[in-house]
CSV table of N, CA and C in Angstrom, one decimal:
chain,number,residue,atom,x,y,z
A,1,MET,N,0.9,-1.2,0.0
A,1,MET,CA,0.0,0.0,0.0
A,1,MET,C,0.9,1.2,0.0
A,2,ASN,N,0.6,2.2,-0.9
A,2,ASN,CA,1.3,3.4,-1.0
A,2,ASN,C,0.4,4.6,-0.7
A,3,ILE,N,0.8,5.3,0.3
A,3,ILE,CA,0.0,6.5,0.7
A,3,ILE,C,0.7,7.7,0.2
A,4,LEU,N,0.1,8.4,-0.7
A,4,LEU,CA,0.8,9.5,-1.4
A,4,LEU,C,0.3,10.9,-1.0
A,5,ALA,N,1.2,11.8,-0.9
A,5,ALA,CA,0.9,13.2,-0.6
A,5,ALA,C,0.8,14.0,-1.9
A,6,PHE,N,0.7,13.4,-3.0
A,6,PHE,CA,0.6,14.0,-4.3
A,6,PHE,C,-0.3,13.1,-5.2
A,7,ASP,N,-0.7,13.7,-6.3
A,7,ASP,CA,-1.5,13.0,-7.3
A,7,ASP,C,-0.6,12.2,-8.2
A,8,LEU,N,-0.7,10.9,-8.3
A,8,LEU,CA,0.1,10.1,-9.2
A,8,LEU,C,-0.6,9.8,-10.5
A,9,PHE,N,-1.9,9.6,-10.4
A,9,PHE,CA,-2.7,9.2,-11.6
A,9,PHE,C,-3.7,10.3,-12.0
A,10,ASP,N,-3.2,11.2,-12.8
A,10,ASP,CA,-4.0,12.4,-13.2
A,10,ASP,C,-5.3,12.0,-13.9
A,11,GLY,N,-5.3,11.0,-14.7
A,11,GLY,CA,-6.5,10.6,-15.4
A,11,GLY,C,-7.5,9.9,-14.6
A,12,GLU,N,-7.2,9.4,-13.4
A,12,GLU,CA,-8.1,8.7,-12.6
A,12,GLU,C,-8.7,9.6,-11.5
A,13,PRO,N,-10.0,9.6,-11.5
A,13,PRO,CA,-10.7,10.5,-10.5
A,13,PRO,C,-10.7,10.0,-9.1
A,14,ASP,N,-10.7,8.7,-8.9
A,14,ASP,CA,-10.8,8.2,-7.5
A,14,ASP,C,-9.4,8.3,-6.8
A,15,PHE,N,-9.5,8.4,-5.5
A,15,PHE,CA,-8.3,8.6,-4.7
A,15,PHE,C,-7.7,7.2,-4.4
A,16,ARG,N,-8.4,6.1,-4.6
A,16,ARG,CA,-7.9,4.8,-4.4
A,16,ARG,C,-7.7,4.1,-5.8
A,17,ASN,N,-6.5,3.6,-6.1
A,17,ASN,CA,-6.2,2.9,-7.3
A,17,ASN,C,-5.5,1.6,-6.9
A,18,SER,N,-6.1,0.5,-7.4
A,18,SER,CA,-5.6,-0.8,-7.1
A,18,SER,C,-5.2,-1.6,-8.3
A,19,PHE,N,-4.0,-2.2,-8.3
A,19,PHE,CA,-3.5,-2.9,-9.4
A,19,PHE,C,-3.2,-4.3,-9.0
A,20,SER,N,-3.4,-5.3,-9.9
A,20,SER,CA,-3.1,-6.7,-9.6
A,20,SER,C,-2.3,-7.3,-10.7
A,21,ILE,N,-1.6,-8.3,-10.4
A,21,ILE,CA,-0.7,-9.0,-11.4
A,21,ILE,C,-1.5,-10.0,-12.1
A,22,ARG,N,-1.6,-9.9,-13.5
A,22,ARG,CA,-2.3,-10.9,-14.3
A,22,ARG,C,-1.5,-11.5,-15.4
A,23,ASN,N,-1.9,-12.6,-15.9
A,23,ASN,CA,-1.2,-13.3,-17.0
A,23,ASN,C,-1.5,-12.4,-18.2
A,24,ASP,N,-0.5,-12.1,-19.0
A,24,ASP,CA,-0.7,-11.2,-20.2
A,24,ASP,C,-1.6,-11.8,-21.2
A,25,ILE,N,-1.6,-13.1,-21.3
A,25,ILE,CA,-2.3,-13.8,-22.4
A,25,ILE,C,-3.8,-14.1,-21.9
A,26,SER,N,-3.9,-14.8,-20.8
A,26,SER,CA,-5.2,-15.3,-20.4
A,26,SER,C,-5.9,-14.2,-19.6
A,27,GLY,N,-5.2,-13.3,-18.9
A,27,GLY,CA,-5.8,-12.3,-18.1
A,27,GLY,C,-6.1,-12.8,-16.7
A,28,ASN,N,-5.8,-14.0,-16.4
A,28,ASN,CA,-6.0,-14.6,-15.0
A,28,ASN,C,-5.1,-13.9,-14.0
A,29,ARG,N,-5.7,-13.7,-12.8
A,29,ARG,CA,-4.9,-13.1,-11.7
A,29,ARG,C,-3.9,-14.1,-11.2
A,30,LEU,N,-2.8,-13.7,-10.9
A,30,LEU,CA,-1.8,-14.5,-10.2
A,30,LEU,C,-2.2,-15.0,-8.9
A,31,CYS,N,-2.8,-14.0,-8.1
A,31,CYS,CA,-3.2,-14.3,-6.7
A,31,CYS,C,-4.2,-13.3,-6.3
A,32,ASP,N,-5.2,-13.7,-5.6
A,32,ASP,CA,-6.2,-12.8,-5.1
A,32,ASP,C,-5.7,-11.9,-3.9
A,33,ASP,N,-4.6,-12.4,-3.3
A,33,ASP,CA,-4.1,-11.6,-2.1
A,33,ASP,C,-3.0,-10.6,-2.5
A,34,LEU,N,-2.6,-10.6,-3.7
A,34,LEU,CA,-1.5,-9.7,-4.1
A,34,LEU,C,-2.1,-8.5,-4.9
A,35,ALA,N,-1.9,-7.3,-4.4
A,35,ALA,CA,-2.3,-6.1,-5.1
A,35,ALA,C,-1.4,-4.9,-4.7
A,36,ILE,N,-1.3,-4.0,-5.6
A,36,ILE,CA,-0.5,-2.8,-5.3
A,36,ILE,C,-1.6,-1.7,-5.3
A,37,ILE,N,-1.7,-1.0,-4.1
A,37,ILE,CA,-2.7,0.0,-3.9
A,37,ILE,C,-2.1,1.3,-3.7
A,38,TYR,N,-2.6,2.3,-4.4
A,38,TYR,CA,-2.2,3.7,-4.2
A,38,TYR,C,-3.3,4.5,-3.6
A,39,LEU,N,-3.1,5.2,-2.5
A,39,LEU,CA,-4.0,6.1,-1.9
A,39,LEU,C,-3.5,7.5,-2.1
A,40,GLU,N,-4.2,8.4,-2.8
A,40,GLU,CA,-3.8,9.7,-3.1
A,40,GLU,C,-4.5,10.7,-2.2
A,41,ILE,N,-3.9,11.2,-1.2
A,41,ILE,CA,-4.5,12.1,-0.2
A,41,ILE,C,-5.1,13.4,-0.8
A,42,PRO,N,-4.3,14.1,-1.7
A,42,PRO,CA,-4.9,15.3,-2.3
A,42,PRO,C,-6.3,15.1,-3.0
A,43,LYS,N,-6.4,13.9,-3.7
A,43,LYS,CA,-7.7,13.6,-4.4
A,43,LYS,C,-8.8,13.4,-3.4
A,44,TYR,N,-8.4,12.7,-2.3
A,44,TYR,CA,-9.4,12.5,-1.2
A,44,TYR,C,-9.9,13.9,-0.7
A,45,ARG,N,-9.0,14.8,-0.4
A,45,ARG,CA,-9.3,16.1,0.1
A,45,ARG,C,-10.3,16.8,-0.9
A,46,ARG,N,-9.9,16.8,-2.2
A,46,ARG,CA,-10.8,17.5,-3.2
A,46,ARG,C,-12.1,16.8,-3.3
A,47,SER,N,-12.2,15.5,-3.0
A,47,SER,CA,-13.5,14.8,-3.3
A,47,SER,C,-14.6,15.3,-2.4
A,48,GLY,N,-14.3,15.9,-1.2
A,48,GLY,CA,-15.3,16.4,-0.3
A,48,GLY,C,-16.2,15.3,0.3
A,49,ARG,N,-15.8,14.1,0.2
A,49,ARG,CA,-16.6,12.9,0.7
A,49,ARG,C,-16.6,12.9,2.2
A,50,LYS,N,-17.7,12.5,2.8
A,50,LYS,CA,-17.8,12.3,4.2
A,50,LYS,C,-17.3,10.9,4.5
A,51,PRO,N,-16.5,10.7,5.5
A,51,PRO,CA,-15.9,9.4,5.7
A,51,PRO,C,-17.0,8.4,6.2
A,52,MET,N,-17.3,7.5,5.3
A,52,MET,CA,-18.4,6.5,5.6
A,52,MET,C,-17.8,5.1,6.1
A,53,ASN,N,-16.7,4.7,5.4
A,53,ASN,CA,-16.2,3.4,5.7
A,53,ASN,C,-14.8,3.6,6.4
A,54,LYS,N,-14.2,2.5,6.8
A,54,LYS,CA,-12.9,2.5,7.5
A,54,LYS,C,-11.8,3.2,6.7
A,55,LEU,N,-11.7,2.9,5.4
A,55,LEU,CA,-10.7,3.5,4.6
A,55,LEU,C,-10.9,5.0,4.5
A,56,GLU,N,-12.1,5.5,4.3
A,56,GLU,CA,-12.3,6.9,4.2
A,56,GLU,C,-12.1,7.6,5.5
A,57,ARG,N,-12.3,6.9,6.7
A,57,ARG,CA,-12.0,7.5,8.0
A,57,ARG,C,-10.5,7.7,8.1
A,58,TRP,N,-9.7,6.6,7.7
A,58,TRP,CA,-8.3,6.8,7.8
A,58,TRP,C,-7.8,7.8,6.8
A,59,MET,N,-8.4,7.9,5.7
A,59,MET,CA,-8.0,9.0,4.7
A,59,MET,C,-8.2,10.4,5.3
A,60,ALA,N,-9.3,10.5,6.0
A,60,ALA,CA,-9.6,11.8,6.6
A,60,ALA,C,-8.6,12.1,7.7
A,61,TYR,N,-8.2,11.1,8.5
A,61,TYR,CA,-7.1,11.3,9.5
A,61,TYR,C,-5.8,11.7,8.8
A,62,LEU,N,-5.4,11.0,7.7
A,62,LEU,CA,-4.2,11.2,7.1
A,62,LEU,C,-4.2,12.6,6.3
A,63,ALA,N,-5.4,13.0,5.9
A,63,ALA,CA,-5.5,14.3,5.2
A,63,ALA,C,-5.6,15.4,6.2
A,64,GLY,N,-5.5,15.2,7.5
A,64,GLY,CA,-5.5,16.3,8.4
A,64,GLY,C,-6.8,16.8,8.8
A,65,GLN,N,-7.9,16.0,8.6
A,65,GLN,CA,-9.2,16.5,9.0
A,65,GLN,C,-9.2,17.0,10.5
A,66,GLU,N,-9.9,18.1,10.8
A,66,GLU,CA,-9.8,18.6,12.1
A,66,GLU,C,-11.2,18.8,12.7
A,67,GLY,N,-11.3,19.2,13.9
A,67,GLY,CA,-12.5,19.6,14.5
A,67,GLY,C,-13.5,18.5,14.9
A,68,ALA,N,-14.8,18.9,14.8
A,68,ALA,CA,-15.9,18.0,15.2
A,68,ALA,C,-15.9,16.7,14.4
A,69,MET,N,-15.6,16.9,13.1
A,69,MET,CA,-15.6,15.7,12.2
A,69,MET,C,-14.6,14.7,12.7
A,70,MET,N,-13.4,15.1,13.1
A,70,MET,CA,-12.4,14.2,13.5
A,70,MET,C,-12.8,13.5,14.8
A,71,ALA,N,-13.5,14.3,15.7
A,71,ALA,CA,-14.0,13.7,16.9
A,71,ALA,C,-15.0,12.6,16.6
A,72,GLN,N,-15.9,12.8,15.7
A,72,GLN,CA,-16.9,11.8,15.3
A,72,GLN,C,-16.2,10.6,14.7
A,73,ILE,N,-15.2,10.8,13.9
A,73,ILE,CA,-14.4,9.7,13.3
A,73,ILE,C,-13.7,8.9,14.4
A,74,ALA,N,-13.1,9.5,15.3
A,74,ALA,CA,-12.4,8.9,16.4
A,74,ALA,C,-13.4,8.0,17.3
A,75,GLU,N,-14.6,8.5,17.4
A,75,GLU,CA,-15.7,7.8,18.1
A,75,GLU,C,-16.0,6.5,17.4
A,76,LYS,N,-16.1,6.6,16.1
A,76,LYS,CA,-16.5,5.4,15.3
A,76,LYS,C,-15.3,4.4,15.2
A,77,ASP,N,-14.1,4.9,15.2
A,77,ASP,CA,-13.0,4.0,14.9
A,77,ASP,C,-12.0,4.2,16.1
A,78,PRO,N,-11.9,3.3,17.1
A,78,PRO,CA,-11.0,3.5,18.2
A,78,PRO,C,-9.6,3.6,17.9
A,79,MET,N,-9.2,2.9,16.8
A,79,MET,CA,-7.8,2.9,16.4
A,79,MET,C,-7.3,4.3,16.0
A,80,ILE,N,-8.2,5.0,15.3
A,80,ILE,CA,-8.0,6.4,14.9
A,80,ILE,C,-7.9,7.3,16.2
A,81,GLY,N,-8.8,7.0,17.1
A,81,GLY,CA,-8.7,7.7,18.4
A,81,GLY,C,-7.4,7.5,19.1
A,82,GLU,N,-6.9,6.3,19.1
A,82,GLU,CA,-5.6,6.0,19.6
A,82,GLU,C,-4.5,6.8,18.9
A,83,ALA,N,-4.6,6.8,17.6
A,83,ALA,CA,-3.6,7.5,16.8
A,83,ALA,C,-3.6,9.0,17.1
A,84,LEU,N,-4.8,9.6,17.3
A,84,LEU,CA,-4.9,11.0,17.7
A,84,LEU,C,-4.3,11.2,19.1
A,85,ASP,N,-4.5,10.3,20.0
A,85,ASP,CA,-4.0,10.4,21.4
A,85,ASP,C,-2.4,10.4,21.3
A,86,MET,N,-1.9,9.5,20.5
A,86,MET,CA,-0.4,9.4,20.4
A,86,MET,C,0.1,10.6,19.8
A,87,GLU,N,-0.6,11.2,18.8
A,87,GLU,CA,-0.2,12.5,18.2
A,87,GLU,C,-0.1,13.6,19.2
A,88,LYS,N,-1.1,13.6,20.1
A,88,LYS,CA,-1.1,14.7,21.1
A,88,LYS,C,0.0,14.5,22.1
A,89,LEU,N,0.3,13.2,22.5
A,89,LEU,CA,1.4,13.0,23.4
A,89,LEU,C,2.7,13.4,22.7
A,90,PHE,N,2.9,13.0,21.5
A,90,PHE,CA,4.1,13.3,20.8
A,90,PHE,C,4.3,14.8,20.7
A,91,LEU,N,3.3,15.6,20.4
A,91,LEU,CA,3.4,17.0,20.3
A,91,LEU,C,3.7,17.7,21.6
A,92,MET,N,3.3,17.1,22.7
A,92,MET,CA,3.5,17.6,24.0
A,92,MET,C,4.9,17.4,24.5
A,93,ASP,N,5.6,16.3,24.1
A,93,ASP,CA,6.9,16.0,24.6
A,93,ASP,C,7.9,16.7,23.7
A,94,ARG,N,8.5,17.8,24.2
A,94,ARG,CA,9.4,18.6,23.5
A,94,ARG,C,10.6,17.8,23.0
A,95,MET,N,11.2,17.0,23.8
A,95,MET,CA,12.4,16.2,23.5
A,95,MET,C,12.2,15.2,22.3
A,96,GLN,N,11.0,14.6,22.4
A,96,GLN,CA,10.6,13.6,21.4
A,96,GLN,C,10.4,14.4,20.0
A,97,ARG,N,9.8,15.5,20.1
A,97,ARG,CA,9.5,16.3,18.9
A,97,ARG,C,10.8,16.8,18.3
A,98,LEU,N,11.8,17.2,19.1
A,98,LEU,CA,13.1,17.7,18.6
A,98,LEU,C,13.9,16.6,18.0
A,99,ALA,N,13.8,15.4,18.6
A,99,ALA,CA,14.5,14.2,18.1
A,99,ALA,C,13.9,13.8,16.7
A,100,TYR,N,12.6,13.9,16.6
A,100,TYR,CA,12.0,13.6,15.3
A,100,TYR,C,12.4,14.6,14.3
A,101,ILE,N,12.4,15.9,14.6
A,101,ILE,CA,12.8,16.9,13.6
A,101,ILE,C,14.3,16.7,13.2
A,102,GLN,N,15.1,16.4,14.2
A,102,GLN,CA,16.5,16.2,13.9
A,102,GLN,C,16.7,15.0,12.9
A,103,SER,N,16.0,13.9,13.2
A,103,SER,CA,16.1,12.7,12.3
A,103,SER,C,15.6,13.0,10.9
A,104,TRP,N,14.5,13.8,10.9
A,104,TRP,CA,13.9,14.1,9.6
A,104,TRP,C,14.9,15.0,8.8
A,105,LYS,N,15.5,16.0,9.5
A,105,LYS,CA,16.5,16.8,8.8
A,105,LYS,C,17.7,16.0,8.3
A,106,GLN,N,18.1,15.1,9.1
A,106,GLN,CA,19.2,14.2,8.7
A,106,GLN,C,18.9,13.4,7.5
A,107,MET,N,17.7,12.8,7.5
A,107,MET,CA,17.2,12.1,6.3
A,107,MET,C,17.2,12.9,5.1
A,108,MET,N,16.6,14.2,5.2
A,108,MET,CA,16.6,15.1,4.0
A,108,MET,C,18.0,15.5,3.6
A,109,ASP,N,18.9,15.7,4.5
A,109,ASP,CA,20.3,16.0,4.2
A,109,ASP,C,20.9,14.9,3.4
A,110,GLU,N,20.7,13.7,3.8
A,110,GLU,CA,21.2,12.5,3.1
A,110,GLU,C,20.7,12.4,1.7
A,111,ALA,N,19.4,12.6,1.6
A,111,ALA,CA,18.8,12.6,0.3
A,111,ALA,C,19.3,13.7,-0.6
A,112,ASN,N,19.5,14.9,-0.1
A,112,ASN,CA,20.0,16.0,-0.9
A,112,ASN,C,21.5,15.8,-1.2
A,113,LYS,N,22.2,15.2,-0.2
A,113,LYS,CA,23.6,14.9,-0.5
A,113,LYS,C,23.8,14.0,-1.7
A,114,ASP,N,23.0,12.9,-1.7
A,114,ASP,CA,23.0,12.0,-2.8
A,114,ASP,C,22.7,12.7,-4.2
A,115,GLU,N,21.7,13.5,-4.2
A,115,GLU,CA,21.4,14.3,-5.4
A,115,GLU,C,22.5,15.2,-5.8
A,116,THR,N,23.1,15.9,-4.8
A,116,THR,CA,24.2,16.8,-5.0
A,116,THR,C,25.4,16.1,-5.6
A,117,ILE,N,25.7,14.9,-5.1
A,117,ILE,CA,26.8,14.1,-5.6
A,117,ILE,C,26.5,13.7,-7.1
A,118,ARG,N,25.3,13.3,-7.3
A,118,ARG,CA,24.9,12.8,-8.7
A,118,ARG,C,25.1,14.0,-9.6
A,119,ARG,N,24.6,15.2,-9.3
A,119,ARG,CA,24.6,16.3,-10.1
A,119,ARG,C,26.1,16.8,-10.4
A,120,PHE,N,26.9,16.7,-9.3
A,120,PHE,CA,28.3,17.1,-9.4
A,120,PHE,C,29.0,16.1,-10.4
A,121,ALA,N,28.8,14.8,-10.2
A,121,ALA,CA,29.4,13.8,-11.1
A,121,ALA,C,28.9,14.0,-12.6
A,122,GLU,N,27.7,14.3,-12.7
A,122,GLU,CA,27.2,14.6,-14.1
A,122,GLU,C,27.9,15.8,-14.7
A,123,ALA,N,28.0,16.9,-13.9
A,123,ALA,CA,28.6,18.1,-14.4
A,123,ALA,C,30.1,17.9,-14.7
A,124,LYS,N,30.7,17.1,-13.8
A,124,LYS,CA,32.1,16.8,-14.0
A,124,LYS,C,32.3,16.0,-15.3
A,125,GLY,N,31.5,15.0,-15.5
A,125,GLY,CA,31.5,14.2,-16.7
A,125,GLY,C,31.3,15.0,-18.0
A,126,MET,N,30.4,15.9,-17.9
A,126,MET,CA,30.1,16.8,-19.1
A,126,MET,C,31.3,17.7,-19.3
A,127,ALA,N,31.9,18.2,-18.3
A,127,ALA,CA,33.1,19.1,-18.4
A,127,ALA,C,34.3,18.3,-19.0
A,128,GLN,N,34.4,17.1,-18.5
A,128,GLN,CA,35.5,16.2,-19.1
A,128,GLN,C,35.3,15.9,-20.5
A,129,GLY,N,34.0,15.6,-20.9
A,129,GLY,CA,33.7,15.4,-22.3
A,129,GLY,C,34.0,16.6,-23.2
A,130,LYS,N,33.6,17.7,-22.6
A,130,LYS,CA,33.9,19.0,-23.4
A,130,LYS,C,35.4,19.2,-23.6
A,131,GLN,N,36.2,19.0,-22.5
A,131,GLN,CA,37.6,19.1,-22.6
A,131,GLN,C,38.2,18.2,-23.6
A,132,GLN,N,37.7,16.9,-23.6
A,132,GLN,CA,38.2,15.9,-24.5
A,132,GLN,C,37.9,16.3,-26.0
A,133,GLY,N,36.7,16.9,-26.1
A,133,GLY,CA,36.2,17.3,-27.5
A,133,GLY,C,37.1,18.5,-28.0
A,134,LEU,N,37.4,19.4,-27.1
A,134,LEU,CA,38.3,20.5,-27.4
A,134,LEU,C,39.7,20.1,-27.8
A,135,LEU,N,40.2,19.1,-27.0
A,135,LEU,CA,41.5,18.6,-27.3
A,135,LEU,C,41.6,17.9,-28.7
A,136,GLU,N,40.5,17.1,-28.9
A,136,GLU,CA,40.4,16.4,-30.2
A,136,GLU,C,40.3,17.4,-31.4
A,137,GLY,N,39.6,18.5,-31.2
A,137,GLY,CA,39.5,19.6,-32.2
A,137,GLY,C,40.9,20.2,-32.4
A,138,LYS,N,41.6,20.5,-31.4
A,138,LYS,CA,43.0,21.0,-31.5
A,138,LYS,C,43.9,20.1,-32.3
A,139,ARG,N,43.8,18.8,-32.0
A,139,ARG,CA,44.6,17.8,-32.6
A,139,ARG,C,44.3,17.7,-34.1
A,140,GLU,N,43.0,17.7,-34.4
A,140,GLU,CA,42.6,17.7,-35.8
A,140,GLU,C,43.1,18.9,-36.6
A,141,THR,N,43.0,20.1,-36.0
A,141,THR,CA,43.5,21.3,-36.6
A,141,THR,C,45.0,21.1,-36.8
A,142,ALA,N,45.7,20.6,-35.8
A,142,ALA,CA,47.2,20.4,-36.0
A,142,ALA,C,47.5,19.5,-37.1
A,143,ARG,N,46.8,18.4,-37.2
A,143,ARG,CA,47.0,17.4,-38.3
A,143,ARG,C,46.8,18.1,-39.7
A,144,ASN,N,45.8,18.9,-39.8
A,144,ASN,CA,45.5,19.6,-41.0
A,144,ASN,C,46.6,20.6,-41.4
A,145,LEU,N,47.1,21.3,-40.4
A,145,LEU,CA,48.2,22.3,-40.6
A,145,LEU,C,49.5,21.5,-40.9
A,146,LEU,N,49.7,20.4,-40.3
A,146,LEU,CA,50.9,19.6,-40.7
A,146,LEU,C,50.9,19.1,-42.1
A,147,GLU,N,49.7,18.7,-42.6
A,147,GLU,CA,49.5,18.3,-44.0
A,147,GLU,C,49.8,19.5,-44.9
A,148,MET,N,49.5,20.7,-44.4
A,148,MET,CA,49.7,21.9,-45.3
A,148,MET,C,51.2,22.3,-45.3
A,149,GLY,N,52.0,21.6,-44.4
A,149,GLY,CA,53.4,21.9,-44.4
A,149,GLY,C,53.9,22.9,-43.4
A,150,LEU,N,53.0,23.3,-42.5
A,150,LEU,CA,53.4,24.3,-41.5
A,150,LEU,C,54.3,23.7,-40.4
A,151,GLU,N,55.2,24.5,-39.9
A,151,GLU,CA,56.2,24.0,-39.0
A,151,GLU,C,55.6,23.7,-37.6
A,152,PRO,N,56.0,22.7,-36.9
A,152,PRO,CA,55.4,22.3,-35.6
A,152,PRO,C,55.4,23.4,-34.6
A,153,TYR,N,56.4,24.3,-34.5
A,153,TYR,CA,56.3,25.3,-33.4
A,153,TYR,C,55.2,26.3,-33.8
A,154,LYS,N,55.0,26.6,-35.1
A,154,LYS,CA,53.9,27.5,-35.4
A,154,LYS,C,52.5,26.9,-35.1
A,155,ILE,N,52.4,25.6,-35.4
A,155,ILE,CA,51.2,24.9,-35.1
A,155,ILE,C,50.9,24.9,-33.6
A,156,ALA,N,52.0,24.7,-32.8
A,156,ALA,CA,51.8,24.7,-31.4
A,156,ALA,C,51.3,26.1,-30.9
A,157,LEU,N,51.8,27.2,-31.5
A,157,LEU,CA,51.4,28.5,-31.1
A,157,LEU,C,49.9,28.7,-31.5
A,158,ALA,N,49.5,28.2,-32.7
A,158,ALA,CA,48.2,28.4,-33.2
A,158,ALA,C,47.1,27.6,-32.5
A,159,THR,N,47.5,26.4,-32.0
A,159,THR,CA,46.5,25.5,-31.4
A,159,THR,C,46.5,25.4,-29.9
A,160,GLY,N,47.6,25.9,-29.3
A,160,GLY,CA,47.8,25.8,-27.8
A,160,GLY,C,48.3,24.4,-27.4
A,161,LEU,N,48.6,23.5,-28.3
A,161,LEU,CA,49.3,22.3,-28.0
A,161,LEU,C,50.8,22.5,-27.8
A,162,THR,N,51.4,21.6,-27.2
A,162,THR,CA,52.9,21.7,-27.1
A,162,THR,C,53.5,21.2,-28.3
A,163,GLU,N,54.8,21.6,-28.6
A,163,GLU,CA,55.5,21.2,-29.8
A,163,GLU,C,55.6,19.7,-29.8
A,164,ASP,N,55.8,19.1,-28.6
A,164,ASP,CA,55.9,17.6,-28.5
A,164,ASP,C,54.6,16.9,-28.9
A,165,GLU,N,53.5,17.5,-28.5
A,165,GLU,CA,52.2,17.0,-28.9
A,165,GLU,C,52.0,17.0,-30.4
A,166,VAL,N,52.4,18.1,-31.0
A,166,VAL,CA,52.3,18.3,-32.4
A,166,VAL,C,53.2,17.3,-33.1
A,167,ARG,N,54.4,17.1,-32.6
A,167,ARG,CA,55.4,16.1,-33.3
A,167,ARG,C,54.8,14.7,-33.2
A,168,VAL,N,54.1,14.4,-32.1
A,168,VAL,CA,53.5,13.0,-32.0
A,168,VAL,C,52.5,12.8,-33.1
A,169,LEU,N,51.8,13.9,-33.5
A,169,LEU,CA,50.8,13.8,-34.5
A,169,LEU,C,51.4,13.6,-35.9
A,170,GLN,N,52.7,14.0,-36.0
A,170,GLN,CA,53.4,13.9,-37.3
A,170,GLN,C,53.6,12.4,-37.7
A,171,LYS,N,53.7,11.6,-36.7
A,171,LYS,CA,54.0,10.2,-36.9
A,171,LYS,C,52.9,9.3,-37.4
């Protein structure tokens, strides 16, 4: 089960989307107990539905429903009432709240670090590729100038290559 804080299936109006594994040819389900379920909280909020069943009550809780409606939901579903009580305890304990914020920040820093490393490696690779391309361009120009009979020291001045690099290209 995947509970999402964003819309994943733009073309689907319902907040609950369920997928099962089927045989591509016959269409038979592999197993009745195996399904991938996506619950999209923003779609639930926009639906304006009153929580009638257990899933809708939990969606209301996850969507941050407040006030009298949440009190009614907690009355109907004791587990949601317990979750609300735990939330209140958590919010009242300053040390627990700070520890949570710290661990959340650390998790976000790690995620951002990985992304930063990936972007740096990508940029470095692009820069190296560009450098290699420039060097190959200089070598090609030097080869052409050598074929025209220009002296290696003049070619070195024109291309930025060393005279030794130009002489290697003569061979």
